[in-house]
PDB file of C-alpha atoms and ligand atoms in Angstrom:
ATOM      1  CA  UNK X   1      22.979 -16.981   1.935  1.00 44.00           C
ATOM      2  CA  UNK X   2      22.280 -14.312   4.551  1.00 44.00           C
ATOM      3  CA  UNK X   3      20.087 -12.360   2.156  1.00 49.00           C
ATOM      4  CA  UNK X   4      18.070 -15.545   1.332  1.00 50.00           C
ATOM      5  CA  UNK X   5      17.460 -16.240   5.026  1.00 48.00           C
ATOM      6  CA  UNK X   6      16.390 -12.635   5.540  1.00 45.00           C
ATOM      7  CA  UNK X   7      14.024 -12.791   2.584  1.00 44.00           C
ATOM      8  CA  UNK X   8      12.201 -15.752   4.139  1.00 51.00           C
ATOM      9  CA  UNK X   9      11.588 -13.794   7.344  1.00 50.00           C
ATOM     10  CA  UNK X  10       9.731 -10.844   5.912  1.00 50.00           C
ATOM     11  CA  UNK X  11       6.152 -10.590   4.681  1.00 57.00           C
ATOM     12  CA  UNK X  12       5.144 -10.905   1.031  1.00 60.00           C
ATOM     13  CA  UNK X  13       4.996  -7.159   0.498  1.00 64.00           C
ATOM     14  CA  UNK X  14       8.219  -6.529   2.333  1.00 73.00           C
ATOM     15  CA  UNK X  15       9.827  -9.399   0.411  1.00 76.00           C
ATOM     16  CA  UNK X  16       9.135  -7.618  -2.871  1.00 80.00           C
ATOM     17  CA  UNK X  17      10.570  -4.396  -1.454  1.00 80.00           C
ATOM     18  CA  UNK X  18      13.602  -6.192  -0.086  1.00 80.00           C
ATOM     19  CA  UNK X  19      14.275  -7.784  -3.492  1.00 85.00           C
ATOM     20  CA  UNK X  20      14.010  -4.375  -5.124  1.00 84.00           C
ATOM     21  CA  UNK X  21      16.432  -2.901  -2.595  1.00 82.00           C
ATOM     22  CA  UNK X  22      18.886  -5.739  -3.129  1.00 85.00           C
ATOM     23  CA  UNK X  23      18.614  -5.206  -6.902  1.00 87.00           C
ATOM     24  CA  UNK X  24      19.325  -1.501  -6.513  1.00 82.00           C
ATOM     25  CA  UNK X  25      22.246  -2.165  -4.170  1.00 82.00           C
ATOM     26  CA  UNK X  26      23.678  -4.639  -6.695  1.00 86.00           C
ATOM     27  CA  UNK X  27      23.263  -2.182  -9.570  1.00 84.00           C
ATOM     28  CA  UNK X  28      24.887   0.550  -7.500  1.00 82.00           C
ATOM     29  CA  UNK X  29      27.816  -1.733  -6.737  1.00 82.00           C
ATOM     30  CA  UNK X  30      28.281  -3.106 -10.271  1.00 86.00           C
ATOM     31  CA  UNK X  31      27.722   0.154 -12.136  1.00 84.00           C
ATOM     32  CA  UNK X  32      29.271   2.393  -9.461  1.00 84.00           C
ATOM     33  CA  UNK X  33      26.061   4.447  -9.389  1.00 84.00           C
ATOM     34  CA  UNK X  34      25.264   6.506  -6.302  1.00 88.00           C
ATOM     35  CA  UNK X  35      21.876   5.563  -4.921  1.00 88.00           C
ATOM     36  CA  UNK X  36      19.433   7.201  -2.495  1.00 93.00           C
ATOM     37  CA  UNK X  37      16.577   5.228  -0.936  1.00 92.00           C
ATOM     38  CA  UNK X  38      13.438   7.014   0.288  1.00 96.00           C
ATOM     39  CA  UNK X  39      10.790   5.140   2.285  1.00 95.00           C
ATOM     40  CA  UNK X  40       7.749   7.167   1.346  1.00 97.00           C
ATOM     41  CA  UNK X  41       4.796   7.126   3.751  1.00 98.00           C
ATOM     42  CA  UNK X  42       1.153   8.018   2.991  1.00 98.00           C
ATOM     43  CA  UNK X  43       1.173  11.141   0.821  1.00 98.00           C
ATOM     44  CA  UNK X  44      -1.638  13.230  -0.634  1.00 98.00           C
ATOM     45  CA  UNK X  45      -2.290  16.488  -2.442  1.00 98.00           C
ATOM     46  CA  UNK X  46      -3.768  18.089  -5.558  1.00 97.00           C
ATOM     47  CA  UNK X  47      -3.384  16.039  -8.756  1.00 95.00           C
ATOM     48  CA  UNK X  48      -3.436  12.744  -6.878  1.00 95.00           C
ATOM     49  CA  UNK X  49      -5.382   9.992  -8.616  1.00 93.00           C
ATOM     50  CA  UNK X  50      -9.058  10.392  -7.751  1.00 91.00           C
ATOM     51  CA  UNK X  51      -9.959   6.698  -8.103  1.00 89.00           C
ATOM     52  CA  UNK X  52      -6.952   4.956  -6.607  1.00 89.00           C
ATOM     53  CA  UNK X  53      -9.011   3.541  -3.736  1.00 92.00           C
ATOM     54  CA  UNK X  54      -6.813   5.084  -1.053  1.00 96.00           C
ATOM     55  CA  UNK X  55      -8.343   6.637   2.003  1.00 98.00           C
ATOM     56  CA  UNK X  56      -7.714  10.284   1.148  1.00 98.00           C
ATOM     57  CA  UNK X  57      -9.227  10.135  -2.345  1.00 97.00           C
ATOM     58  CA  UNK X  58     -12.101   7.870  -1.240  1.00 97.00           C
ATOM     59  CA  UNK X  59     -13.120  10.056   1.717  1.00 98.00           C
ATOM     60  CA  UNK X  60     -12.865  13.353  -0.189  1.00 97.00           C
ATOM     61  CA  UNK X  61     -14.870  11.996  -3.141  1.00 96.00           C
ATOM     62  CA  UNK X  62     -17.471  10.485  -0.844  1.00 96.00           C
ATOM     63  CA  UNK X  63     -17.812  13.668   1.230  1.00 97.00           C
ATOM     64  CA  UNK X  64     -18.114  15.865  -1.871  1.00 96.00           C
ATOM     65  CA  UNK X  65     -20.663  13.547  -3.488  1.00 95.00           C
ATOM     66  CA  UNK X  66     -22.782  13.189  -0.316  1.00 96.00           C
ATOM     67  CA  UNK X  67     -22.050   9.458  -0.177  1.00 96.00           C
ATOM     68  CA  UNK X  68     -21.253   7.605   3.080  1.00 97.00           C
ATOM     69  CA  UNK X  69     -17.573   7.677   4.057  1.00 98.00           C
ATOM     70  CA  UNK X  70     -16.498   4.020   4.062  1.00 97.00           C
ATOM     71  CA  UNK X  71     -14.402   3.195   7.135  1.00 98.00           C
ATOM     72  CA  UNK X  72     -12.896  -0.276   6.947  1.00 97.00           C
ATOM     73  CA  UNK X  73     -12.964  -2.078  10.307  1.00 97.00           C
ATOM     74  CA  UNK X  74     -13.516  -0.051  13.474  1.00 97.00           C
ATOM     75  CA  UNK X  75     -11.511   2.937  12.211  1.00 98.00           C
ATOM     76  CA  UNK X  76      -9.087   2.653  15.151  1.00 98.00           C
ATOM     77  CA  UNK X  77      -6.177   1.836  12.802  1.00 98.00           C
ATOM     78  CA  UNK X  78      -3.824   4.774  12.404  1.00 98.00           C
ATOM     79  CA  UNK X  79      -2.035   6.503   9.537  1.00 98.00           C
ATOM     80  CA  UNK X  80       0.051   9.665   9.263  1.00 98.00           C
ATOM     81  CA  UNK X  81      -0.385  11.774   6.116  1.00 98.00           C
ATOM     82  CA  UNK X  82       2.152  14.065   4.505  1.00 98.00           C
ATOM     83  CA  UNK X  83       1.430  16.802   1.997  1.00 98.00           C
ATOM     84  CA  UNK X  84       3.003  16.354  -1.412  1.00 98.00           C
ATOM     85  CA  UNK X  85       5.233  19.466  -1.307  1.00 98.00           C
ATOM     86  CA  UNK X  86       6.810  18.234   1.948  1.00 98.00           C
ATOM     87  CA  UNK X  87       7.642  14.945   0.257  1.00 98.00           C
ATOM     88  CA  UNK X  88       9.130  16.734  -2.777  1.00 98.00           C
ATOM     89  CA  UNK X  89      11.341  18.871  -0.502  1.00 98.00           C
ATOM     90  CA  UNK X  90      12.435  15.739   1.356  1.00 98.00           C
ATOM     91  CA  UNK X  91      13.305  13.949  -1.869  1.00 98.00           C
ATOM     92  CA  UNK X  92      15.330  16.919  -3.143  1.00 98.00           C
ATOM     93  CA  UNK X  93      17.186  17.132   0.183  1.00 98.00           C
ATOM     94  CA  UNK X  94      17.903  13.386   0.019  1.00 98.00           C
ATOM     95  CA  UNK X  95      19.122  13.536  -3.593  1.00 97.00           C
ATOM     96  CA  UNK X  96      21.470  16.404  -2.643  1.00 97.00           C
ATOM     97  CA  UNK X  97      22.814  14.552   0.384  1.00 97.00           C
ATOM     98  CA  UNK X  98      25.405  11.801   0.596  1.00 96.00           C
ATOM     99  CA  UNK X  99      23.089   9.470   2.583  1.00 96.00           C
ATOM    100  CA  UNK X 100      22.956   6.131   0.753  1.00 90.00           C
ATOM    101  CA  UNK X 101      20.990   4.146   3.381  1.00 91.00           C
ATOM    102  CA  UNK X 102      17.133   4.229   3.478  1.00 93.00           C
ATOM    103  CA  UNK X 103      15.516   7.368   4.888  1.00 97.00           C
ATOM    104  CA  UNK X 104      11.882   7.638   6.043  1.00 98.00           C
ATOM    105  CA  UNK X 105       9.971  10.539   4.479  1.00 98.00           C
ATOM    106  CA  UNK X 106       6.580  11.065   6.047  1.00 98.00           C
ATOM    107  CA  UNK X 107       4.644  13.172   8.491  1.00 98.00           C
ATOM    108  CA  UNK X 108       4.694  11.616  11.980  1.00 98.00           C
ATOM    109  CA  UNK X 109       1.392  13.209  13.063  1.00 98.00           C
ATOM    110  CA  UNK X 110      -0.733  10.107  13.579  1.00 98.00           C
ATOM    111  CA  UNK X 111      -4.536   9.936  13.309  1.00 98.00           C
ATOM    112  CA  UNK X 112      -7.060   7.146  13.555  1.00 98.00           C
ATOM    113  CA  UNK X 113      -8.973   6.572  10.320  1.00 98.00           C
ATOM    114  CA  UNK X 114     -12.223   7.424  12.103  1.00 98.00           C
ATOM    115  CA  UNK X 115     -10.815  10.815  13.215  1.00 98.00           C
ATOM    116  CA  UNK X 116      -9.610  11.319   9.673  1.00 98.00           C
ATOM    117  CA  UNK X 117     -13.097  10.625   8.250  1.00 98.00           C
ATOM    118  CA  UNK X 118     -14.613  13.138  10.665  1.00 98.00           C
ATOM    119  CA  UNK X 119     -11.975  15.731   9.794  1.00 98.00           C
ATOM    120  CA  UNK X 120     -12.635  15.416   6.035  1.00 98.00           C
ATOM    121  CA  UNK X 121     -16.377  15.587   6.570  1.00 98.00           C
ATOM    122  CA  UNK X 122     -15.938  18.821   8.549  1.00 98.00           C
ATOM    123  CA  UNK X 123     -13.525  20.415   6.076  1.00 98.00           C
ATOM    124  CA  UNK X 124     -15.833  19.611   3.143  1.00 98.00           C
ATOM    125  CA  UNK X 125     -18.876  20.695   5.169  1.00 98.00           C
ATOM    126  CA  UNK X 126     -20.535  17.450   4.139  1.00 97.00           C
ATOM    127  CA  UNK X 127     -23.633  15.807   5.591  1.00 96.00           C
ATOM    128  CA  UNK X 128     -22.364  12.346   4.591  1.00 97.00           C
ATOM    129  CA  UNK X 129     -22.694   9.544   7.113  1.00 98.00           C
ATOM    130  CA  UNK X 130     -19.831   7.367   8.271  1.00 98.00           C
ATOM    131  CA  UNK X 131     -20.345   3.738   7.264  1.00 97.00           C
ATOM    132  CA  UNK X 132     -18.356   0.936   8.929  1.00 98.00           C
ATOM    133  CA  UNK X 133     -17.450  -1.893   6.542  1.00 97.00           C
ATOM    134  CA  UNK X 134     -15.439  -5.078   7.038  1.00 96.00           C
ATOM    135  CA  UNK X 135     -11.717  -4.777   7.635  1.00 96.00           C
ATOM    136  CA  UNK X 136      -9.486  -4.595   4.561  1.00 93.00           C
ATOM    137  CA  UNK X 137      -7.167  -7.556   3.961  1.00 91.00           C
ATOM    138  CA  UNK X 138      -3.801  -7.425   5.817  1.00 92.00           C
ATOM    139  CA  UNK X 139      -4.452  -3.885   6.959  1.00 96.00           C
ATOM    140  CA  UNK X 140      -1.653  -2.582   9.219  1.00 96.00           C
ATOM    141  CA  UNK X 141      -3.185  -1.314  12.481  1.00 97.00           C
ATOM    142  CA  UNK X 142      -0.616   1.399  13.055  1.00 97.00           C
ATOM    143  CA  UNK X 143       1.685   3.391  10.831  1.00 97.00           C
ATOM    144  CA  UNK X 144       3.727   6.352  11.931  1.00 97.00           C
ATOM    145  CA  UNK X 145       7.098   7.172  10.386  1.00 98.00           C
ATOM    146  CA  UNK X 146      10.123   7.752  12.573  1.00 98.00           C
ATOM    147  CA  UNK X 147      11.799  10.724  10.865  1.00 98.00           C
ATOM    148  CA  UNK X 148      14.719  11.278  13.304  1.00 98.00           C
ATOM    149  CA  UNK X 149      17.198  10.314  10.617  1.00 98.00           C
ATOM    150  CA  UNK X 150      15.736  12.697   8.016  1.00 98.00           C
ATOM    151  CA  UNK X 151      15.789  15.535  10.560  1.00 98.00           C
ATOM    152  CA  UNK X 152      19.321  14.836  11.619  1.00 98.00           C
ATOM    153  CA  UNK X 153      20.947  13.995   8.285  1.00 98.00           C
ATOM    154  CA  UNK X 154      18.891  16.062   5.827  1.00 98.00           C
ATOM    155  CA  UNK X 155      17.696  18.867   8.098  1.00 98.00           C
ATOM    156  CA  UNK X 156      14.230  18.020   6.743  1.00 98.00           C
ATOM    157  CA  UNK X 157      10.853  17.762   8.382  1.00 98.00           C
ATOM    158  CA  UNK X 158       7.301  18.297   7.102  1.00 98.00           C
ATOM    159  CA  UNK X 159       5.925  21.806   7.546  1.00 98.00           C
ATOM    160  CA  UNK X 160       2.454  21.789   5.957  1.00 98.00           C
ATOM    161  CA  UNK X 161      -0.320  21.316   8.543  1.00 98.00           C
ATOM    162  CA  UNK X 162      -2.749  18.488   7.732  1.00 98.00           C
ATOM    163  CA  UNK X 163      -5.814  20.740   7.469  1.00 98.00           C
ATOM    164  CA  UNK X 164      -4.054  23.203   5.155  1.00 98.00           C
ATOM    165  CA  UNK X 165      -2.998  20.361   2.846  1.00 98.00           C
ATOM    166  CA  UNK X 166      -6.413  18.726   2.940  1.00 98.00           C
ATOM    167  CA  UNK X 167      -8.105  22.030   2.034  1.00 98.00           C
ATOM    168  CA  UNK X 168      -5.903  22.247  -1.061  1.00 98.00           C
ATOM    169  CA  UNK X 169      -6.670  18.652  -2.026  1.00 98.00           C
ATOM    170  CA  UNK X 170     -10.401  19.170  -1.457  1.00 98.00           C
ATOM    171  CA  UNK X 171     -10.307  22.322  -3.633  1.00 98.00           C
ATOM    172  CA  UNK X 172      -8.648  20.306  -6.413  1.00 97.00           C
ATOM    173  CA  UNK X 173     -11.182  17.448  -6.153  1.00 96.00           C
ATOM    174  CA  UNK X 174     -14.091  19.895  -6.183  1.00 96.00           C
ATOM    175  CA  UNK X 175     -12.830  21.552  -9.373  1.00 95.00           C
ATOM    176  CA  UNK X 176     -12.144  18.199 -11.025  1.00 93.00           C
ATOM    177  CA  UNK X 177     -15.637  16.962 -10.170  1.00 92.00           C
ATOM    178  CA  UNK X 178     -17.181  20.096 -11.707  1.00 90.00           C
ATOM    179  CA  UNK X 179     -15.065  19.674 -14.813  1.00 87.00           C
ATOM    180  CA  UNK X 180     -15.745  15.969 -15.155  1.00 81.00           C
ATOM    181  CA  UNK X 181     -19.493  16.358 -14.517  1.00 75.00           C
ATOM    182  CA  UNK X 182     -19.584  18.651 -17.541  1.00 76.00           C
ATOM    183  CA  UNK X 183     -17.959  15.851 -19.471  1.00 71.00           C
ATOM    184  CA  UNK X 184     -20.399  13.258 -18.101  1.00 66.00           C
ATOM    185  CA  UNK X 185     -17.757  11.315 -16.197  1.00 65.00           C
ATOM    186  CA  UNK X 186     -18.385  10.881 -12.484  1.00 66.00           C
ATOM    187  CA  UNK X 187     -15.461   9.364 -10.571  1.00 66.00           C
ATOM    188  CA  UNK X 188     -16.406   6.761  -7.960  1.00 74.00           C
ATOM    189  CA  UNK X 189     -14.308   5.645  -4.988  1.00 75.00           C
ATOM    190  CA  UNK X 190     -12.740   2.247  -5.478  1.00 75.00           C
ATOM    191  CA  UNK X 191     -13.710  -0.435  -2.939  1.00 74.00           C
ATOM    192  CA  UNK X 192     -10.996  -2.234  -0.936  1.00 72.00           C
ATOM    193  CA  UNK X 193     -10.212  -5.924  -0.925  1.00 65.00           C
ATOM    194  CA  UNK X 194     -12.191  -7.009   2.106  1.00 64.00           C
ATOM    195  CA  UNK X 195     -11.221  -9.886   4.415  1.00 59.00           C
ATOM    196  CA  UNK X 196     -13.287 -12.948   3.555  1.00 53.00           C
ATOM    197  CA  UNK X 197     -15.810 -14.293   6.063  1.00 47.00           C
ATOM    198  CA  UNK X 198     -16.094 -11.119   8.148  1.00 47.00           C
ATOM    199  CA  UNK X 199     -19.440  -9.558   8.885  1.00 40.00           C
ATOM    200  CA  UNK X 200     -20.021  -5.831   8.685  1.00 42.00           C
ATOM    201  CA  UNK X 201     -19.751  -3.658  11.747  1.00 41.00           C
ATOM    202  CA  UNK X 202     -22.925  -1.742  12.637  1.00 33.00           C
TER     203      UNK X 202
HETATM  204  O1  LIG G   1       3.234   0.999   2.185  1.00 71.89           O
HETATM  205  C1  LIG G   1       2.268   0.220   2.212  1.00 71.89           C
HETATM  206  O2  LIG G   1       2.295  -0.876   2.753  1.00 71.89           O
HETATM  207  C2  LIG G   1       0.980   0.682   1.558  1.00 71.89           C
HETATM  208  O3  LIG G   1       0.734   1.989   2.032  1.00 71.89           O
HETATM  209  C3  LIG G   1      -0.470   2.565   1.555  1.00 71.89           C
HETATM  210  O4  LIG G   1      -1.522   1.719   2.006  1.00 71.89           O
HETATM  211  P1  LIG G   1      -2.391   2.202   3.226  1.00 71.89           P
HETATM  212  O5  LIG G   1      -1.578   2.862   4.282  1.00 71.89           O
HETATM  213  O6  LIG G   1      -3.221   1.071   3.680  1.00 71.89           O
HETATM  214  O7  LIG G   1      -3.256   3.405   2.567  1.00 71.89           O
HETATM  215  P2  LIG G   1      -4.791   3.509   2.216  1.00 71.89           P
HETATM  216  O8  LIG G   1      -5.156   2.491   1.189  1.00 71.89           O
HETATM  217  O9  LIG G   1      -5.013   4.921   1.889  1.00 71.89           O
HETATM  218  O10 LIG G   1      -5.543   3.104   3.566  1.00 71.89           O
HETATM  219  C4  LIG G   1      -5.262   3.751   4.784  1.00 71.89           C
HETATM  220  C5  LIG G   1      -6.216   3.232   5.820  1.00 71.89           C
HETATM  221  O11 LIG G   1      -7.539   3.692   5.545  1.00 71.89           O
HETATM  222  C6  LIG G   1      -8.432   2.606   5.446  1.00 71.89           C
HETATM  223  N1  LIG G   1      -9.441   2.927   4.416  1.00 71.89           N
HETATM  224  C7  LIG G   1      -9.100   3.091   3.110  1.00 71.89           C
HETATM  225  C8  LIG G   1     -10.042   3.445   2.193  1.00 71.89           C
HETATM  226  C9  LIG G   1     -11.359   3.623   2.588  1.00 71.89           C
HETATM  227  O12 LIG G   1     -12.308   3.954   1.781  1.00 71.89           O
HETATM  228  N2  LIG G   1     -11.686   3.447   3.903  1.00 71.89           N
HETATM  229  C10 LIG G   1     -10.750   3.115   4.827  1.00 71.89           C
HETATM  230  O13 LIG G   1     -11.086   2.951   6.020  1.00 71.89           O
HETATM  231  C11 LIG G   1      -7.593   1.397   5.098  1.00 71.89           C
HETATM  232  O14 LIG G   1      -8.244   0.223   5.530  1.00 71.89           O
HETATM  233  C12 LIG G   1      -6.319   1.714   5.891  1.00 71.89           C
HETATM  234  O15 LIG G   1      -6.474   1.323   7.209  1.00 71.89           O
HETATM  235  C13 LIG G   1      -0.468   2.598   0.033  1.00 71.89           C
HETATM  236  O16 LIG G   1      -1.751   3.073  -0.401  1.00 71.89           O
HETATM  237  C14 LIG G   1      -0.177   1.219  -0.530  1.00 71.89           C
HETATM  238  O17 LIG G   1      -0.069   1.344  -1.941  1.00 71.89           O
HETATM  239  C15 LIG G   1       1.145   0.703   0.048  1.00 71.89           C
HETATM  240  O18 LIG G   1       1.375  -0.583  -0.389  1.00 71.89           O
END
């Protein structure tokens, strides 16, 4: 009963996650399996999918291809990005721990999306413009993980600076683009689902 009432309170996305968590908890209880639950925040790095439509892959592709960097909304929404090797270390630490409750794994260094677009443009050395498009549907305006628990219980925190990680990702994308151009396949950034009825910013 309590879990049903809780499910009604949370958003559609969170509802799916909550159901999954309840399923895992049930499985753990019935099958006596030890579980670990990581809440993974925005992660990037080499070998990420180039056309997944997420901000890191879109901006890097756009900057490398001389296309406008598409900022959805005003760009004042924030995200915090962790490099993939930090996430892997966090997951290993979690698996080796005895913490069975959810643990946030992310980098708490928060940036606005507009700052992030400018940073990628600079790192790529790109002359691309920044283009403001309509807001994406249900876009959270702020996201910054609280990693106190991971620090305390796993002795983990991210160590790779954003620019260092982005340079590695940009290097990977550059090489992939060269390789794929030789094979006549040019990846294109995937557009977001845009809120209906909104006009474009300038
Ligand atoms: O945990 C979640 O709720 C979601 O977290 C991320 O979603 P998000 O943080 O929105 O990541 P991105 O899609 O990379 O977008 C980040 C921000 O950049 C913006 N954005 C994205 C792409 C782009 O070309 N331009 C742009 O301004 C988005 O509107 C958003 O504000 C994951 O990508 C989702 O799969 C996951 O469901």
